[in-house]
């Protein structure tokens, strides 16, 4: 397993918590809190673009109730 530095969990209501991490090689990781061994990984640039897109509102449709 990669040497991942995990951020504190980002949590919604209940148990819906995600963690984002990076390794020393610049790879990014996203996992459900408590299940960090089952992560999704991509480049650091891919994570930065995901964050930019979310901040730009490109995922707002997922917030509809």
CSV table of C-alpha atoms in Angstrom, one decimal:
chain,number,residue,atom,x,y,z
A,1,UNK,CA,0.0,0.0,0.0
A,2,UNK,CA,1.2,3.5,-0.8
A,3,UNK,CA,2.3,5.8,2.0
A,4,UNK,CA,-0.7,8.1,1.9
A,5,UNK,CA,-1.2,11.2,4.0
A,6,UNK,CA,-4.9,11.5,4.6
A,7,UNK,CA,-6.8,14.7,5.3
A,8,UNK,CA,-9.4,14.8,8.1
A,9,UNK,CA,-12.7,13.3,6.8
A,10,UNK,CA,-15.3,15.5,5.0
A,11,UNK,CA,-18.6,14.4,6.5
A,12,UNK,CA,-22.2,15.0,5.7
A,13,UNK,CA,-25.1,13.8,7.8
A,14,UNK,CA,-24.8,10.4,9.4
A,15,UNK,CA,-21.9,8.2,8.2
A,16,UNK,CA,-21.3,9.8,4.8
A,17,UNK,CA,-17.6,10.7,5.3
A,18,UNK,CA,-15.0,10.9,2.6
A,19,UNK,CA,-11.2,11.3,3.0
A,20,UNK,CA,-8.8,12.7,0.5
A,21,UNK,CA,-5.1,11.9,0.6
A,22,UNK,CA,-1.9,12.4,-1.3
A,23,UNK,CA,1.3,10.3,-1.5
A,24,UNK,CA,4.9,11.4,-1.9
A,25,UNK,CA,4.8,10.8,-5.7
A,26,UNK,CA,1.9,13.3,-6.2
A,27,UNK,CA,-0.9,10.7,-6.6
A,28,UNK,CA,-4.3,11.5,-5.1
A,29,UNK,CA,-6.6,9.2,-3.2
A,30,UNK,CA,-10.3,9.3,-2.2
A,31,UNK,CA,-11.9,6.8,0.2
A,32,UNK,CA,-14.8,6.4,2.5
A,33,UNK,CA,-13.7,7.2,6.1
A,34,UNK,CA,-12.8,3.9,7.8
A,35,UNK,CA,-12.3,2.1,4.5
A,36,UNK,CA,-9.1,3.7,3.4
A,37,UNK,CA,-7.7,0.5,2.1
A,38,UNK,CA,-10.3,0.5,-0.7
A,39,UNK,CA,-9.4,3.8,-2.3
A,40,UNK,CA,-9.8,5.4,-5.7
A,41,UNK,CA,-6.6,6.9,-7.0
A,42,UNK,CA,-5.5,9.2,-9.8
A,43,UNK,CA,-3.0,12.0,-10.4
A,44,UNK,CA,-2.8,15.0,-8.2
A,45,UNK,CA,-3.8,17.1,-11.2
A,46,UNK,CA,-6.9,15.1,-11.6
A,47,UNK,CA,-7.8,15.8,-8.0
A,48,UNK,CA,-7.2,19.5,-8.4
A,49,UNK,CA,-9.4,19.6,-11.5
A,50,UNK,CA,-12.1,17.7,-9.7
A,51,UNK,CA,-12.0,20.3,-6.9
A,52,UNK,CA,-12.0,23.2,-9.4
A,53,UNK,CA,-15.0,21.7,-11.2
A,54,UNK,CA,-17.0,21.2,-8.0
A,55,UNK,CA,-16.2,24.8,-6.9
A,56,UNK,CA,-17.4,25.9,-10.4
A,57,UNK,CA,-20.8,24.3,-9.8
A,58,UNK,CA,-20.4,21.4,-12.2
A,59,UNK,CA,-21.7,18.9,-9.6
A,60,UNK,CA,-24.5,21.1,-8.2
A,61,UNK,CA,-27.1,18.8,-9.9
A,62,UNK,CA,-26.0,16.1,-7.3
A,63,UNK,CA,-27.2,18.4,-4.5
A,64,UNK,CA,-30.9,18.4,-5.6
A,65,UNK,CA,-33.2,16.9,-3.0
